[in-house]
PDB file of C-alpha atoms in Angstrom:
ATOM      1  CA  MET A   1     101.238 107.523 142.620  1.00  0.00           C
ATOM      2  CA  ARG A   2     100.474 111.158 143.874  1.00  0.00           C
ATOM      3  CA  ILE A   3      97.436 113.110 142.545  1.00  0.00           C
ATOM      4  CA  THR A   4      97.521 116.690 143.087  1.00  0.00           C
ATOM      5  CA  PHE A   5      94.666 118.872 143.686  1.00  0.00           C
ATOM      6  CA  LEU A   6      94.415 120.219 140.129  1.00  0.00           C
ATOM      7  CA  ALA A   7      94.162 116.838 138.716  1.00  0.00           C
ATOM      8  CA  LEU A   8      91.332 115.879 141.012  1.00  0.00           C
ATOM      9  CA  LEU A   9      89.694 119.297 140.002  1.00  0.00           C
ATOM     10  CA  PHE A  10      90.152 118.490 136.225  1.00  0.00           C
ATOM     11  CA  LEU A  11      88.719 115.012 136.623  1.00  0.00           C
ATOM     12  CA  ALA A  12      85.606 116.218 138.561  1.00  0.00           C
ATOM     13  CA  LEU A  13      85.057 118.967 136.065  1.00  0.00           C
ATOM     14  CA  ALA A  14      85.402 116.299 133.204  1.00  0.00           C
ATOM     15  CA  VAL A  15      82.693 114.008 134.515  1.00  0.00           C
ATOM     16  CA  ALA A  16      80.434 116.530 135.801  1.00  0.00           C
ATOM     17  CA  PRO A  17      77.266 117.058 133.522  1.00  0.00           C
ATOM     18  CA  ALA A  18      77.175 120.621 131.639  1.00  0.00           C
ATOM     19  CA  ARG A  19      74.493 122.807 132.600  1.00  0.00           C
ATOM     20  CA  ALA A  20      74.208 125.185 130.028  1.00  0.00           C
ATOM     21  CA  VAL A  21      71.653 128.058 130.336  1.00  0.00           C
ATOM     22  CA  LEU A  22      70.814 131.091 128.271  1.00  0.00           C
ATOM     23  CA  HIS A  23      70.578 133.891 130.418  1.00  0.00           C
ATOM     24  CA  ILE A  24      68.500 136.838 128.754  1.00  0.00           C
ATOM     25  CA  THR A  25      69.080 140.221 130.295  1.00  0.00           C
ATOM     26  CA  ARG A  26      68.603 142.836 127.497  1.00  0.00           C
ATOM     27  CA  ASP A  27      67.059 141.357 124.461  1.00  0.00           C
ATOM     28  CA  HIS A  28      65.036 143.612 122.378  1.00  0.00           C
ATOM     29  CA  GLY A  29      64.546 141.219 119.334  1.00  0.00           C
ATOM     30  CA  GLY A  30      65.600 141.122 115.734  1.00  0.00           C
ATOM     31  CA  TYR A  31      65.218 138.877 112.691  1.00  0.00           C
ATOM     32  CA  VAL A  32      62.832 135.987 113.562  1.00  0.00           C
ATOM     33  CA  GLU A  33      64.669 133.288 111.441  1.00  0.00           C
ATOM     34  CA  GLU A  34      67.629 134.051 113.610  1.00  0.00           C
ATOM     35  CA  TYR A  35      65.809 133.468 117.022  1.00  0.00           C
ATOM     36  CA  LYS A  36      64.169 130.441 115.705  1.00  0.00           C
ATOM     37  CA  THR A  37      67.810 128.966 114.719  1.00  0.00           C
ATOM     38  CA  LYS A  38      69.038 129.800 118.086  1.00  0.00           C
ATOM     39  CA  TYR A  39      66.249 128.662 119.877  1.00  0.00           C
ATOM     40  CA  LYS A  40      65.823 125.155 118.126  1.00  0.00           C
ATOM     41  CA  ARG A  41      69.642 124.608 119.023  1.00  0.00           C
ATOM     42  CA  ILE A  42      69.077 125.495 122.551  1.00  0.00           C
ATOM     43  CA  ARG A  43      66.030 122.992 122.826  1.00  0.00           C
ATOM     44  CA  ASP A  44      68.170 120.229 120.884  1.00  0.00           C
ATOM     45  CA  ARG A  45      70.860 120.750 123.468  1.00  0.00           C
ATOM     46  CA  GLY A  46      68.367 120.309 126.227  1.00  0.00           C
ATOM     47  CA  GLU A  47      69.575 123.569 127.657  1.00  0.00           C
ATOM     48  CA  ARG A  48      67.689 125.879 129.980  1.00  0.00           C
ATOM     49  CA  VAL A  49      66.712 129.555 129.501  1.00  0.00           C
ATOM     50  CA  ILE A  50      66.517 132.062 132.410  1.00  0.00           C
ATOM     51  CA  ILE A  51      64.878 135.502 131.474  1.00  0.00           C
ATOM     52  CA  ASP A  52      66.136 137.770 133.952  1.00  0.00           C
ATOM     53  CA  GLY A  53      65.403 141.103 132.137  1.00  0.00           C
ATOM     54  CA  ILE A  54      63.907 142.181 128.823  1.00  0.00           C
ATOM     55  CA  CYS A  55      62.960 139.762 126.171  1.00  0.00           C
ATOM     56  CA  ASN A  56      60.863 141.580 123.676  1.00  0.00           C
ATOM     57  CA  SER A  57      59.873 140.973 120.297  1.00  0.00           C
ATOM     58  CA  ALA A  58      61.409 138.060 118.576  1.00  0.00           C
ATOM     59  CA  CYS A  59      63.005 136.873 121.719  1.00  0.00           C
ATOM     60  CA  THR A  60      59.484 135.735 122.921  1.00  0.00           C
ATOM     61  CA  LEU A  61      59.759 133.061 120.367  1.00  0.00           C
ATOM     62  CA  VAL A  62      61.560 131.180 123.133  1.00  0.00           C
ATOM     63  CA  PHE A  63      58.221 130.184 124.768  1.00  0.00           C
ATOM     64  CA  GLY A  64      57.130 128.331 121.457  1.00  0.00           C
ATOM     65  CA  ILE A  65      60.510 126.589 120.787  1.00  0.00           C
ATOM     66  CA  VAL A  66      62.276 125.655 124.022  1.00  0.00           C
ATOM     67  CA  PRO A  67      60.245 123.394 126.368  1.00  0.00           C
ATOM     68  CA  MET A  68      58.497 125.520 129.009  1.00  0.00           C
ATOM     69  CA  ASN A  69      59.882 123.266 131.476  1.00  0.00           C
ATOM     70  CA  LYS A  70      63.259 124.535 130.616  1.00  0.00           C
ATOM     71  CA  ILE A  71      62.448 128.231 130.823  1.00  0.00           C
ATOM     72  CA  CYS A  72      61.938 130.516 133.892  1.00  0.00           C
ATOM     73  CA  VAL A  73      61.754 134.080 135.078  1.00  0.00           C
ATOM     74  CA  THR A  74      63.341 136.073 137.802  1.00  0.00           C
ATOM     75  CA  PRO A  75      61.878 139.096 139.537  1.00  0.00           C
ATOM     76  CA  LYS A  76      63.605 141.456 136.864  1.00  0.00           C
ATOM     77  CA  ALA A  77      61.789 139.688 134.095  1.00  0.00           C
ATOM     78  CA  SER A  78      59.600 141.638 131.506  1.00  0.00           C
ATOM     79  CA  VAL A  79      58.423 140.403 128.107  1.00  0.00           C
ATOM     80  CA  GLY A  80      56.832 142.352 125.091  1.00  0.00           C
ATOM     81  CA  PHE A  81      54.833 141.324 122.132  1.00  0.00           C
ATOM     82  CA  HIS A  82      53.968 143.127 119.024  1.00  0.00           C
ATOM     83  CA  GLN A  83      53.252 142.744 115.354  1.00  0.00           C
ATOM     84  CA  ALA A  84      55.907 141.522 113.113  1.00  0.00           C
ATOM     85  CA  TYR A  85      57.113 144.223 110.804  1.00  0.00           C
ATOM     86  CA  TYR A  86      59.685 144.189 107.824  1.00  0.00           C
ATOM     87  CA  ASP A  87      63.364 145.383 108.003  1.00  0.00           C
ATOM     88  CA  LYS A  88      62.926 149.321 107.981  1.00  0.00           C
ATOM     89  CA  ALA A  89      65.866 149.182 106.010  1.00  0.00           C
ATOM     90  CA  PHE A  90      63.862 147.847 103.105  1.00  0.00           C
ATOM     91  CA  THR A  91      60.922 150.149 103.844  1.00  0.00           C
ATOM     92  CA  PHE A  92      62.666 153.460 103.729  1.00  0.00           C
ATOM     93  CA  GLY A  93      62.719 153.704 107.549  1.00  0.00           C
ATOM     94  CA  ILE A  94      59.091 153.311 107.892  1.00  0.00           C
ATOM     95  CA  LYS A  95      57.357 150.770 110.056  1.00  0.00           C
ATOM     96  CA  VAL A  96      55.417 148.390 107.783  1.00  0.00           C
ATOM     97  CA  THR A  97      53.650 145.266 109.456  1.00  0.00           C
ATOM     98  CA  SER A  98      53.630 141.931 108.121  1.00  0.00           C
ATOM     99  CA  LEU A  99      50.697 139.870 108.410  1.00  0.00           C
ATOM    100  CA  ASP A 100      52.342 136.678 107.258  1.00  0.00           C
ATOM    101  CA  GLY A 101      55.151 137.501 109.824  1.00  0.00           C
ATOM    102  CA  THR A 102      52.741 137.982 112.514  1.00  0.00           C
ATOM    103  CA  SER A 103      50.707 134.919 111.602  1.00  0.00           C
ATOM    104  CA  ASP A 104      53.967 132.904 111.854  1.00  0.00           C
ATOM    105  CA  LEU A 105      54.930 134.264 115.197  1.00  0.00           C
ATOM    106  CA  MET A 106      51.488 133.347 116.487  1.00  0.00           C
ATOM    107  CA  SER A 107      52.010 130.052 115.246  1.00  0.00           C
ATOM    108  CA  TYR A 108      54.813 129.109 117.524  1.00  0.00           C
ATOM    109  CA  TYR A 109      53.424 130.497 120.785  1.00  0.00           C
ATOM    110  CA  PRO A 110      51.947 128.070 123.234  1.00  0.00           C
ATOM    111  CA  GLN A 111      48.091 128.482 124.017  1.00  0.00           C
ATOM    112  CA  THR A 112      49.034 130.449 127.262  1.00  0.00           C
ATOM    113  CA  VAL A 113      50.912 133.042 125.238  1.00  0.00           C
ATOM    114  CA  LYS A 114      48.088 133.262 122.828  1.00  0.00           C
ATOM    115  CA  ASP A 115      45.433 133.772 125.372  1.00  0.00           C
ATOM    116  CA  TRP A 116      47.313 136.473 127.034  1.00  0.00           C
ATOM    117  CA  ILE A 117      47.579 138.211 123.692  1.00  0.00           C
ATOM    118  CA  ARG A 118      43.824 137.775 122.940  1.00  0.00           C
ATOM    119  CA  ARG A 119      42.994 139.300 126.666  1.00  0.00           C
ATOM    120  CA  ASN A 120      45.041 141.996 125.881  1.00  0.00           C
ATOM    121  CA  GLY A 121      43.632 143.150 122.423  1.00  0.00           C
ATOM    122  CA  GLY A 122      45.716 141.376 120.171  1.00  0.00           C
ATOM    123  CA  LEU A 123      49.076 141.963 118.547  1.00  0.00           C
ATOM    124  CA  THR A 124      49.508 145.535 117.481  1.00  0.00           C
ATOM    125  CA  THR A 125      52.245 147.877 116.343  1.00  0.00           C
ATOM    126  CA  GLU A 126      52.521 148.857 119.964  1.00  0.00           C
ATOM    127  CA  MET A 127      54.611 146.883 122.410  1.00  0.00           C
ATOM    128  CA  LYS A 128      52.521 145.033 125.031  1.00  0.00           C
ATOM    129  CA  LYS A 129      54.523 144.226 128.189  1.00  0.00           C
ATOM    130  CA  ILE A 130      54.049 141.736 130.871  1.00  0.00           C
ATOM    131  CA  LYS A 131      56.425 142.360 133.956  1.00  0.00           C
ATOM    132  CA  ASN A 132      57.061 139.525 136.501  1.00  0.00           C
ATOM    133  CA  GLY A 133      54.406 138.709 138.470  1.00  0.00           C
ATOM    134  CA  VAL A 134      50.916 136.661 138.441  1.00  0.00           C
ATOM    135  CA  GLU A 135      50.247 137.532 134.840  1.00  0.00           C
ATOM    136  CA  LEU A 136      53.776 136.322 133.711  1.00  0.00           C
ATOM    137  CA  TRP A 137      53.456 133.229 135.982  1.00  0.00           C
ATOM    138  CA  LYS A 138      50.316 132.017 134.025  1.00  0.00           C
ATOM    139  CA  ILE A 139      52.750 131.784 130.926  1.00  0.00           C
ATOM    140  CA  VAL A 140      56.243 130.803 132.729  1.00  0.00           C
ATOM    141  CA  ASP A 141      57.242 129.431 135.994  1.00  0.00           C
ATOM    142  CA  PRO A 142      59.491 131.746 138.283  1.00  0.00           C
ATOM    143  CA  CYS A 143      62.988 130.439 138.632  1.00  0.00           C
ATOM    144  CA  PRO A 144      63.612 128.045 141.484  1.00  0.00           C
ATOM    145  CA  GLU A 145      66.759 128.911 143.675  1.00  0.00           C
ATOM    146  CA  GLU A 146      68.934 126.306 142.156  1.00  0.00           C
ATOM    147  CA  TRP A 147      68.876 127.721 138.750  1.00  0.00           C
TER     148      TRP A 147
END
């Protein structure tokens, strides 16, 4: 019986474990509930997350939902935090902060994120960013080369 190269390749792919990865490169956030659902699905599947660019606002919920040992940052990583606010479509285009929403966000963050936010004046309406480097590495590990 002759086995072709394609048959061997197919067999190898069929038995190889899947290494699903969410690769974040330019995520400015959005609806908190959508991010909670997305990250819970990633967590439940045991998937990894690579932050390789901007991860702002609701995107940062990744730190509170996906296990930290499944998240890493590349040299291009940047994360940004701010207070939660209501959808401007419902507030006539005006940014109106939500105390309940902000409290909900904070409840998800691990202590390392909460500590950084506290050291930097707490959450405000202004985006507070951390670029890749020592400050970010206090929260999340840099990506190993094999990721």
